[in-house]
Amino acid sequence: MSFSSRVKEELAYQTGAAMHCRIAETAAILSLCGKITKDELERISIKVHTENLSVARKYFTLLKKTYNIECNVCVRSHMHTGKSRTYILEVRDDTAARKVLASVKMMNDGEEFAADYTKVDPLILRKACCKRAFLRGAFLCAGSISEPEKTYHFEIVCTSFERAQQICDMMKVFNIDGKWILRKKYHVVYIKEASQIVDILNVMEAHVSLMELENIRILKEMRNSVNRRVNCETANISKTVSAAVKQIEDITYIRDTVGFGELTDGLREIAQLRLEYPEASLVELGNLLSIPVGKSGVNHRLRKLSFLADELRTRG
Ligand SMILES: [Zn+2]
């Protein structure tokens, strides 16, 4: 199961205790995946389509707990297309449907339902707890989170600019800086920063998922710092190797031009050892000498040899 599905599953069971919060969450679901229809006898029905079982479960619970309405549930399988199931939850009873729509303020007193129910009436979202509930409902219906092992990305896909903006504004109340982008015909609200994704999980009250994300974040940071250290060590090794290559080049040049005859005993010995043990470190070379010297002593002699080689090159 993906991280996104796990968050949704957790949120499906997270329902506000207060009536106002449950209304706010119902409003989010209706405005993001609801469809209101009126038949020839002016009877109203509400349908919610979703491919996500968590959304279906949440909406069903909300209707039952908040309005004491049992909706009809119909499951459509798409075996032939290989797609997942679609759950269709329907409130067919006119009185019940009107009751729900009036509570979420999608229908005014004159019994006209709001032409554009994409933007939810701010009156039902005044309290902070209701904003949390709304964001939770919106994420359940139209949101997703990437696998935190790979990348940090949270988004809610909206069909109108107004709704995207409303969601961004609501996030701002919790100090979350939701960005907005147009993707094809969709208005996508997204968050890229890990710490902000942690914040939004907190706002939606997905506490188990929040802990999971934090754990992954810590592991990732540790892994990165280990990698940085390894890279640094690798860089040091390649520096050592290229230094040795240069020393061998210089020593070979001296040998092939003037020979080792002119060199002092100390220089000659280190020159021969370097050629003989190209992979040895300076400390190891120092220990191989007839009179061992330390790292800086070896370095000093090798630098003299390089200097000599450079002199020979400019002369030659
Ligand atoms: Zn509330």
Coordinates of C-alpha atoms in Angstrom, one line a residue, residues 236-255 260 263 265-290 293-295 297-306 309:
N236 CA 40.7 12.3 -0.4
I237 CA 41.7 9.0 -1.8
S238 CA 41.6 10.2 -5.3
K239 CA 43.7 13.2 -4.3
T240 CA 46.3 10.8 -2.8
V241 CA 46.2 8.7 -5.9
S242 CA 46.7 11.6 -8.3
A243 CA 49.5 12.9 -6.1
A244 CA 51.3 9.6 -6.3
V245 CA 50.8 9.5 -10.1
K246 CA 52.4 12.9 -10.3
Q247 CA 55.4 11.8 -8.1
I248 CA 55.9 8.7 -10.3
E249 CA 55.9 10.9 -13.4
D250 CA 58.5 13.2 -11.9
I251 CA 60.7 10.4 -10.7
T252 CA 60.5 8.6 -14.0
Y253 CA 61.5 11.8 -15.8
I254 CA 64.6 12.3 -13.6
R255 CA 65.5 8.6 -14.1
F260 CA 69.5 8.8 -10.1
L263 CA 70.8 12.3 -6.3
D265 CA 71.2 8.8 -0.9
G266 CA 68.0 9.9 0.8
L267 CA 66.4 11.2 -2.4
R268 CA 67.6 8.2 -4.4
E269 CA 66.1 5.7 -1.9
I270 CA 62.7 7.4 -1.7
A271 CA 62.6 7.7 -5.6
Q272 CA 63.3 3.9 -5.9
L273 CA 60.8 3.0 -3.3
R274 CA 58.1 5.2 -4.8
L275 CA 58.5 3.5 -8.2
E276 CA 58.5 0.1 -6.5
Y277 CA 55.5 0.7 -4.3
P278 CA 53.3 3.1 -6.3
E279 CA 50.2 2.5 -4.1
A280 CA 51.9 3.0 -0.8
S281 CA 51.0 5.9 1.4
L282 CA 53.6 8.4 2.6
V283 CA 53.6 6.8 6.0
E284 CA 54.2 3.4 4.5
L285 CA 57.0 4.7 2.3
G286 CA 58.6 6.3 5.3
N287 CA 58.6 3.0 7.2
L288 CA 60.2 1.2 4.2
L289 CA 63.3 3.5 4.3
S290 CA 66.6 2.1 5.7
V293 CA 61.2 8.9 8.6
G294 CA 57.7 10.3 9.2
K295 CA 55.1 11.4 6.8
G297 CA 59.9 13.8 6.0
V298 CA 58.8 11.7 3.0
N299 CA 56.7 14.5 1.7
H300 CA 59.6 16.9 1.9
R301 CA 61.9 14.5 -0.2
L302 CA 59.2 13.8 -2.8
R303 CA 58.7 17.6 -3.2
K304 CA 62.4 18.0 -3.7
L305 CA 62.2 15.4 -6.5
S306 CA 59.3 17.1 -8.1
A309 CA 62.0 17.3 -12.3

